[in-house]
Amino acid sequence: MEELANLAHGFSVALTLQNLMFMFVGITLGVLIGVLPGLGGANGIAILLPLTFSMNPTSAIIMLSCIYWGALFGGAITSILFNIPGEPWSVATTFDGYPMAQQGRAAQALTAAFTSSFVGALFAVALITFLAPLLAKFALKFGPAEFFAVQLLTFASFVGMSKEPPAKTLAAMMLGFALAAVGMDTVTGQLRMTYGFPELLKGFDFLIAVIGLFGIGEILLTMEEGLAFKGKSARISSRTVWDTWREIGRYWKTFLRSTAVGCWMGITPGGATPASFMSYGMARRLSKQPERFGQGEIQGVIAPETAAHAAGTSALLPMLTLGIPGSPTAAVLLGGLLIWGLQPGPMLFVEQKDFVWGLIASMYLGNIVGLLVVLTTVPWWAAILRIPFSVIAPVIIVICAIGAYTVHSSMFDVWMMLVFGVLGYLFKKLKYPLAPLVLALVLGDMAEASFRQAMLLSQGSLSIFWSNPLVGSIAGLALVMLLWPLWGFAQRLAIAREVAGTAGSKA
């Protein structure tokens, strides 16, 4: 096949000593960026982009993409060890990864997360290699209505598959939508709910909210419970890695399902964050023991990590073939390509064959290198669990504050982080789910923009969401998921009436 010949040529480009060195440097920097709350892959690449201007485009994009892979791997580390997502898409990993660490299974959780990330990315790169023309044509069919239908499906899936009461899930999600609406209306230019604070013109930054809700909120809750660090000491060995690999092999269906969800959300593009939430929800819904999720179930780590990496990797496909970035990080990489004089699109595969296939080959190599690096450095991260909480808590607060400040170099963000921290504490005390709030805060602006664009195109008619089989099928599935709890409620009500009727007849 022509693709295999091109890929072999790409490996000859990527497998040079210089490019391999840049891979290791990029992966190491990426893991560090992923571990530090507030930086993230996109910010890290944006900060380090000027360092690559003196490099040739192929080496530069290989290093930057490896920073991305490293950030994807590193985001799971603080999620599992401290319940602080290093990256937005690692939020779902905290649901079961952190309980596993509390139970003394940090090594198993980290190994499962890293391996799942590798598997998801590997499948996504294979899709980029062999299905680029087909998937590029499919992505061209998406307009505002299709984008909103995908986002609606994400929200509805979380309502339909959540183990929390639907009322609490919807309440948290509505608050997230309200927070997402703060700032300047992109259509009319009017200010919404800024209350005289010029810093809110751009709305609430997602990273600030996540750092506060999960990081500061968890620390406040732990302080209330007696300053006892919840993590357990862990001893990492090669035997632990092999045992974990044998165990997670039983969940091959979860791997396949999560990879499919991730690739779909990356290409459409839905994004790594909703992909991780959707995959987690599907794994819980289809599990034979859904009650174990949230208590340290290894599938709860496998599903979101596999989907997040598949989505994050496949998001590069529309960027390379169409010039449409499928994620914030892909947008930064797109800017780098333009700076180097490369125009993403179908002609890039013809005019810059060495560059394109060298990059695709580096995706395979970068993920292998990333897996080896994070697995061999697991003892360093697990050793953090042996530090007393009274020592590590101030360090976490300082790191969170630095991460919040570096987003916009503003002290206002640090204060907002503390406000979100108190909100996260209250949510946990009142047993309201944080994930729906976070999801709505992330996708609220995008969903609103897509909906309003669709309404402008249809002159206010909702029929646009059933105007073709593609958007109709997505919107229909979203409605099914949204109404799913009502079906369960109706079944329980019928059973209750039957039991009451039986009891009445006996009386």
PDB file of N, CA and C in Angstrom, residues 405-474:
ATOM      1  N   TYR A 405      -2.000  31.816  38.325  1.00  0.00           N
ATOM      2  CA  TYR A 405      -1.452  33.127  37.971  1.00  0.00           C
ATOM      3  C   TYR A 405      -0.866  33.129  36.562  1.00  0.00           C
ATOM      4  N   THR A 406      -0.216  32.026  36.177  1.00  0.00           N
ATOM      5  CA  THR A 406       0.455  31.997  34.876  1.00  0.00           C
ATOM      6  C   THR A 406      -0.508  31.927  33.693  1.00  0.00           C
ATOM      7  N   VAL A 407      -1.771  31.618  33.950  1.00  0.00           N
ATOM      8  CA  VAL A 407      -2.723  31.539  32.840  1.00  0.00           C
ATOM      9  C   VAL A 407      -2.851  32.885  32.147  1.00  0.00           C
ATOM     10  N   HIS A 408      -3.056  33.946  32.959  1.00  0.00           N
ATOM     11  CA  HIS A 408      -3.179  35.296  32.383  1.00  0.00           C
ATOM     12  C   HIS A 408      -2.281  36.313  33.081  1.00  0.00           C
ATOM     13  N   SER A 409      -1.373  35.825  33.948  1.00  0.00           N
ATOM     14  CA  SER A 409      -0.499  36.705  34.733  1.00  0.00           C
ATOM     15  C   SER A 409      -1.320  37.730  35.507  1.00  0.00           C
ATOM     16  N   SER A 410      -2.343  37.260  36.206  1.00  0.00           N
ATOM     17  CA  SER A 410      -3.270  38.140  36.910  1.00  0.00           C
ATOM     18  C   SER A 410      -3.564  37.590  38.296  1.00  0.00           C
ATOM     19  N   MET A 411      -3.473  38.468  39.316  1.00  0.00           N
ATOM     20  CA  MET A 411      -3.825  38.058  40.674  1.00  0.00           C
ATOM     21  C   MET A 411      -5.323  37.802  40.804  1.00  0.00           C
ATOM     22  N   PHE A 412      -6.114  38.429  39.933  1.00  0.00           N
ATOM     23  CA  PHE A 412      -7.558  38.197  39.958  1.00  0.00           C
ATOM     24  C   PHE A 412      -7.856  36.717  39.756  1.00  0.00           C
ATOM     25  N   ASP A 413      -7.077  36.051  38.900  1.00  0.00           N
ATOM     26  CA  ASP A 413      -7.284  34.622  38.666  1.00  0.00           C
ATOM     27  C   ASP A 413      -6.998  33.812  39.917  1.00  0.00           C
ATOM     28  N   VAL A 414      -6.019  34.252  40.713  1.00  0.00           N
ATOM     29  CA  VAL A 414      -5.705  33.548  41.961  1.00  0.00           C
ATOM     30  C   VAL A 414      -6.883  33.653  42.931  1.00  0.00           C
ATOM     31  N   TRP A 415      -7.472  34.867  43.032  1.00  0.00           N
ATOM     32  CA  TRP A 415      -8.644  35.032  43.903  1.00  0.00           C
ATOM     33  C   TRP A 415      -9.822  34.205  43.401  1.00  0.00           C
ATOM     34  N   MET A 416     -10.010  34.176  42.080  1.00  0.00           N
ATOM     35  CA  MET A 416     -11.096  33.366  41.533  1.00  0.00           C
ATOM     36  C   MET A 416     -10.857  31.879  41.787  1.00  0.00           C
ATOM     37  N   MET A 417      -9.602  31.464  41.753  1.00  0.00           N
ATOM     38  CA  MET A 417      -9.278  30.075  42.074  1.00  0.00           C
ATOM     39  C   MET A 417      -9.739  29.741  43.489  1.00  0.00           C
ATOM     40  N   LEU A 418      -9.513  30.654  44.438  1.00  0.00           N
ATOM     41  CA  LEU A 418      -9.942  30.427  45.814  1.00  0.00           C
ATOM     42  C   LEU A 418     -11.466  30.379  45.920  1.00  0.00           C
ATOM     43  N   VAL A 419     -12.149  31.247  45.157  1.00  0.00           N
ATOM     44  CA  VAL A 419     -13.621  31.230  45.150  1.00  0.00           C
ATOM     45  C   VAL A 419     -14.134  29.895  44.636  1.00  0.00           C
ATOM     46  N   PHE A 420     -13.557  29.421  43.535  1.00  0.00           N
ATOM     47  CA  PHE A 420     -13.960  28.119  43.006  1.00  0.00           C
ATOM     48  C   PHE A 420     -13.595  26.996  43.983  1.00  0.00           C
ATOM     49  N   GLY A 421     -12.518  27.194  44.743  1.00  0.00           N
ATOM     50  CA  GLY A 421     -12.156  26.195  45.745  1.00  0.00           C
ATOM     51  C   GLY A 421     -13.223  26.049  46.808  1.00  0.00           C
ATOM     52  N   VAL A 422     -13.752  27.176  47.279  1.00  0.00           N
ATOM     53  CA  VAL A 422     -14.840  27.141  48.261  1.00  0.00           C
ATOM     54  C   VAL A 422     -16.080  26.504  47.649  1.00  0.00           C
ATOM     55  N   LEU A 423     -16.361  26.825  46.373  1.00  0.00           N
ATOM     56  CA  LEU A 423     -17.502  26.219  45.695  1.00  0.00           C
ATOM     57  C   LEU A 423     -17.333  24.705  45.587  1.00  0.00           C
ATOM     58  N   GLY A 424     -16.126  24.258  45.245  1.00  0.00           N
ATOM     59  CA  GLY A 424     -15.863  22.826  45.174  1.00  0.00           C
ATOM     60  C   GLY A 424     -16.035  22.147  46.518  1.00  0.00           C
ATOM     61  N   TYR A 425     -15.597  22.815  47.583  1.00  0.00           N
ATOM     62  CA  TYR A 425     -15.769  22.273  48.940  1.00  0.00           C
ATOM     63  C   TYR A 425     -17.247  22.110  49.274  1.00  0.00           C
ATOM     64  N   LEU A 426     -18.056  23.147  48.952  1.00  0.00           N
ATOM     65  CA  LEU A 426     -19.490  23.084  49.232  1.00  0.00           C
ATOM     66  C   LEU A 426     -20.165  21.986  48.421  1.00  0.00           C
ATOM     67  N   PHE A 427     -19.768  21.832  47.148  1.00  0.00           N
ATOM     68  CA  PHE A 427     -20.343  20.786  46.311  1.00  0.00           C
ATOM     69  C   PHE A 427     -20.077  19.408  46.911  1.00  0.00           C
ATOM     70  N   LYS A 428     -18.865  19.200  47.400  1.00  0.00           N
ATOM     71  CA  LYS A 428     -18.513  17.896  47.957  1.00  0.00           C
ATOM     72  C   LYS A 428     -19.239  17.648  49.272  1.00  0.00           C
ATOM     73  N   LYS A 429     -19.400  18.695  50.073  1.00  0.00           N
ATOM     74  CA  LYS A 429     -20.115  18.537  51.331  1.00  0.00           C
ATOM     75  C   LYS A 429     -21.591  18.236  51.103  1.00  0.00           C
ATOM     76  N   LEU A 430     -22.179  18.865  50.078  1.00  0.00           N
ATOM     77  CA  LEU A 430     -23.597  18.686  49.783  1.00  0.00           C
ATOM     78  C   LEU A 430     -23.849  17.509  48.842  1.00  0.00           C
ATOM     79  N   LYS A 431     -22.760  16.822  48.455  1.00  0.00           N
ATOM     80  CA  LYS A 431     -22.841  15.640  47.587  1.00  0.00           C
ATOM     81  C   LYS A 431     -23.442  15.953  46.216  1.00  0.00           C
ATOM     82  N   TYR A 432     -23.046  17.104  45.658  1.00  0.00           N
ATOM     83  CA  TYR A 432     -23.400  17.457  44.283  1.00  0.00           C
ATOM     84  C   TYR A 432     -22.222  17.101  43.379  1.00  0.00           C
ATOM     85  N   PRO A 433     -22.479  16.556  42.199  1.00  0.00           N
ATOM     86  CA  PRO A 433     -21.371  16.171  41.319  1.00  0.00           C
ATOM     87  C   PRO A 433     -20.691  17.398  40.702  1.00  0.00           C
ATOM     88  N   LEU A 434     -19.367  17.371  40.679  1.00  0.00           N
ATOM     89  CA  LEU A 434     -18.604  18.471  40.089  1.00  0.00           C
ATOM     90  C   LEU A 434     -18.441  18.314  38.578  1.00  0.00           C
ATOM     91  N   ALA A 435     -18.410  17.067  38.113  1.00  0.00           N
ATOM     92  CA  ALA A 435     -18.121  16.824  36.700  1.00  0.00           C
ATOM     93  C   ALA A 435     -19.105  17.516  35.748  1.00  0.00           C
ATOM     94  N   PRO A 436     -20.435  17.478  35.997  1.00  0.00           N
ATOM     95  CA  PRO A 436     -21.344  18.180  35.074  1.00  0.00           C
ATOM     96  C   PRO A 436     -21.095  19.681  35.023  1.00  0.00           C
ATOM     97  N   LEU A 437     -20.767  20.286  36.171  1.00  0.00           N
ATOM     98  CA  LEU A 437     -20.456  21.715  36.195  1.00  0.00           C
ATOM     99  C   LEU A 437     -19.249  22.010  35.325  1.00  0.00           C
ATOM    100  N   VAL A 438     -18.201  21.187  35.495  1.00  0.00           N
ATOM    101  CA  VAL A 438     -16.972  21.384  34.730  1.00  0.00           C
ATOM    102  C   VAL A 438     -17.229  21.196  33.237  1.00  0.00           C
ATOM    103  N   LEU A 439     -17.998  20.176  32.900  1.00  0.00           N
ATOM    104  CA  LEU A 439     -18.296  19.893  31.498  1.00  0.00           C
ATOM    105  C   LEU A 439     -19.041  21.058  30.850  1.00  0.00           C
ATOM    106  N   ALA A 440     -20.035  21.594  31.554  1.00  0.00           N
ATOM    107  CA  ALA A 440     -20.805  22.718  31.013  1.00  0.00           C
ATOM    108  C   ALA A 440     -19.956  23.965  30.901  1.00  0.00           C
ATOM    109  N   LEU A 441     -19.046  24.154  31.850  1.00  0.00           N
ATOM    110  CA  LEU A 441     -18.166  25.318  31.796  1.00  0.00           C
ATOM    111  C   LEU A 441     -17.222  25.246  30.603  1.00  0.00           C
ATOM    112  N   VAL A 442     -16.797  24.022  30.268  1.00  0.00           N
ATOM    113  CA  VAL A 442     -15.882  23.839  29.136  1.00  0.00           C
ATOM    114  C   VAL A 442     -16.599  24.055  27.810  1.00  0.00           C
ATOM    115  N   LEU A 443     -17.751  23.396  27.656  1.00  0.00           N
ATOM    116  CA  LEU A 443     -18.409  23.363  26.352  1.00  0.00           C
ATOM    117  C   LEU A 443     -19.540  24.379  26.207  1.00  0.00           C
ATOM    118  N   GLY A 444     -19.850  25.118  27.284  1.00  0.00           N
ATOM    119  CA  GLY A 444     -20.983  26.030  27.226  1.00  0.00           C
ATOM    120  C   GLY A 444     -20.876  27.059  26.116  1.00  0.00           C
ATOM    121  N   ASP A 445     -19.724  27.725  26.021  1.00  0.00           N
ATOM    122  CA  ASP A 445     -19.529  28.740  24.982  1.00  0.00           C
ATOM    123  C   ASP A 445     -19.621  28.140  23.585  1.00  0.00           C
ATOM    124  N   MET A 446     -18.972  26.992  23.387  1.00  0.00           N
ATOM    125  CA  MET A 446     -18.975  26.351  22.081  1.00  0.00           C
ATOM    126  C   MET A 446     -20.381  25.932  21.689  1.00  0.00           C
ATOM    127  N   ALA A 447     -21.125  25.361  22.648  1.00  0.00           N
ATOM    128  CA  ALA A 447     -22.487  24.912  22.353  1.00  0.00           C
ATOM    129  C   ALA A 447     -23.387  26.104  22.023  1.00  0.00           C
ATOM    130  N   GLU A 448     -23.242  27.188  22.781  1.00  0.00           N
ATOM    131  CA  GLU A 448     -24.055  28.374  22.527  1.00  0.00           C
ATOM    132  C   GLU A 448     -23.760  28.946  21.140  1.00  0.00           C
ATOM    133  N   ALA A 449     -22.468  29.047  20.799  1.00  0.00           N
ATOM    134  CA  ALA A 449     -22.097  29.602  19.493  1.00  0.00           C
ATOM    135  C   ALA A 449     -22.632  28.731  18.355  1.00  0.00           C
ATOM    136  N   SER A 450     -22.496  27.408  18.501  1.00  0.00           N
ATOM    137  CA  SER A 450     -22.983  26.507  17.458  1.00  0.00           C
ATOM    138  C   SER A 450     -24.493  26.595  17.311  1.00  0.00           C
ATOM    139  N   PHE A 451     -25.205  26.672  18.446  1.00  0.00           N
ATOM    140  CA  PHE A 451     -26.667  26.741  18.400  1.00  0.00           C
ATOM    141  C   PHE A 451     -27.132  28.034  17.726  1.00  0.00           C
ATOM    142  N   ARG A 452     -26.513  29.149  18.093  1.00  0.00           N
ATOM    143  CA  ARG A 452     -26.941  30.423  17.535  1.00  0.00           C
ATOM    144  C   ARG A 452     -26.618  30.511  16.042  1.00  0.00           C
ATOM    145  N   GLN A 453     -25.491  29.955  15.644  1.00  0.00           N
ATOM    146  CA  GLN A 453     -25.161  29.933  14.214  1.00  0.00           C
ATOM    147  C   GLN A 453     -26.170  29.072  13.450  1.00  0.00           C
ATOM    148  N   ALA A 454     -26.534  27.929  14.051  1.00  0.00           N
ATOM    149  CA  ALA A 454     -27.524  27.060  13.400  1.00  0.00           C
ATOM    150  C   ALA A 454     -28.874  27.768  13.279  1.00  0.00           C
ATOM    151  N   MET A 455     -29.262  28.516  14.313  1.00  0.00           N
ATOM    152  CA  MET A 455     -30.534  29.246  14.269  1.00  0.00           C
ATOM    153  C   MET A 455     -30.503  30.364  13.216  1.00  0.00           C
ATOM    154  N   LEU A 456     -29.363  31.011  13.057  1.00  0.00           N
ATOM    155  CA  LEU A 456     -29.255  32.048  12.020  1.00  0.00           C
ATOM    156  C   LEU A 456     -29.380  31.434  10.628  1.00  0.00           C
ATOM    157  N   LEU A 457     -28.767  30.252  10.459  1.00  0.00           N
ATOM    158  CA  LEU A 457     -28.844  29.595   9.151  1.00  0.00           C
ATOM    159  C   LEU A 457     -30.263  29.146   8.815  1.00  0.00           C
ATOM    160  N   SER A 458     -31.007  28.706   9.850  1.00  0.00           N
ATOM    161  CA  SER A 458     -32.358  28.169   9.619  1.00  0.00           C
ATOM    162  C   SER A 458     -33.446  29.204   9.842  1.00  0.00           C
ATOM    163  N   GLN A 459     -33.027  30.457  10.118  1.00  0.00           N
ATOM    164  CA  GLN A 459     -33.983  31.534  10.404  1.00  0.00           C
ATOM    165  C   GLN A 459     -34.896  31.184  11.577  1.00  0.00           C
ATOM    166  N   GLY A 460     -34.296  30.602  12.603  1.00  0.00           N
ATOM    167  CA  GLY A 460     -35.009  30.321  13.846  1.00  0.00           C
ATOM    168  C   GLY A 460     -35.748  29.008  13.891  1.00  0.00           C
ATOM    169  N   SER A 461     -35.593  28.151  12.908  1.00  0.00           N
ATOM    170  CA  SER A 461     -36.316  26.881  12.884  1.00  0.00           C
ATOM    171  C   SER A 461     -35.470  25.759  13.480  1.00  0.00           C
ATOM    172  N   LEU A 462     -36.043  25.024  14.443  1.00  0.00           N
ATOM    173  CA  LEU A 462     -35.339  23.890  15.045  1.00  0.00           C
ATOM    174  C   LEU A 462     -35.251  22.697  14.104  1.00  0.00           C
ATOM    175  N   SER A 463     -35.948  22.758  12.979  1.00  0.00           N
ATOM    176  CA  SER A 463     -35.926  21.636  12.040  1.00  0.00           C
ATOM    177  C   SER A 463     -34.542  21.401  11.443  1.00  0.00           C
ATOM    178  N   ILE A 464     -33.637  22.365  11.609  1.00  0.00           N
ATOM    179  CA  ILE A 464     -32.290  22.193  11.073  1.00  0.00           C
ATOM    180  C   ILE A 464     -31.579  21.022  11.739  1.00  0.00           C
ATOM    181  N   PHE A 465     -32.003  20.695  12.970  1.00  0.00           N
ATOM    182  CA  PHE A 465     -31.361  19.588  13.684  1.00  0.00           C
ATOM    183  C   PHE A 465     -31.892  18.225  13.229  1.00  0.00           C
ATOM    184  N   TRP A 466     -32.800  18.229  12.284  1.00  0.00           N
ATOM    185  CA  TRP A 466     -33.264  16.988  11.652  1.00  0.00           C
ATOM    186  C   TRP A 466     -33.259  17.147  10.132  1.00  0.00           C
ATOM    187  N   SER A 467     -32.416  18.045   9.642  1.00  0.00           N
ATOM    188  CA  SER A 467     -32.419  18.381   8.222  1.00  0.00           C
ATOM    189  C   SER A 467     -31.684  17.362   7.360  1.00  0.00           C
ATOM    190  N   ASN A 468     -30.860  16.510   7.966  1.00  0.00           N
ATOM    191  CA  ASN A 468     -30.178  15.468   7.204  1.00  0.00           C
ATOM    192  C   ASN A 468     -29.938  14.272   8.124  1.00  0.00           C
ATOM    193  N   PRO A 469     -29.683  13.109   7.575  1.00  0.00           N
ATOM    194  CA  PRO A 469     -29.533  11.910   8.415  1.00  0.00           C
ATOM    195  C   PRO A 469     -28.422  12.015   9.456  1.00  0.00           C
ATOM    196  N   LEU A 470     -27.323  12.717   9.124  1.00  0.00           N
ATOM    197  CA  LEU A 470     -26.201  12.798  10.056  1.00  0.00           C
ATOM    198  C   LEU A 470     -26.591  13.556  11.318  1.00  0.00           C
ATOM    199  N   VAL A 471     -27.049  14.790  11.153  1.00  0.00           N
ATOM    200  CA  VAL A 471     -27.403  15.592  12.326  1.00  0.00           C
ATOM    201  C   VAL A 471     -28.639  15.026  13.012  1.00  0.00           C
ATOM    202  N   GLY A 472     -29.563  14.455  12.240  1.00  0.00           N
ATOM    203  CA  GLY A 472     -30.766  13.882  12.832  1.00  0.00           C
ATOM    204  C   GLY A 472     -30.469  12.696  13.732  1.00  0.00           C
ATOM    205  N   SER A 473     -29.548  11.835  13.300  1.00  0.00           N
ATOM    206  CA  SER A 473     -29.209  10.660  14.108  1.00  0.00           C
ATOM    207  C   SER A 473     -28.506  11.068  15.395  1.00  0.00           C
ATOM    208  N   ILE A 474     -27.619  12.061  15.327  1.00  0.00           N
ATOM    209  CA  ILE A 474     -26.910  12.509  16.527  1.00  0.00           C
ATOM    210  C   ILE A 474     -27.880  13.176  17.498  1.00  0.00           C
TER     211      ILE A 474
END
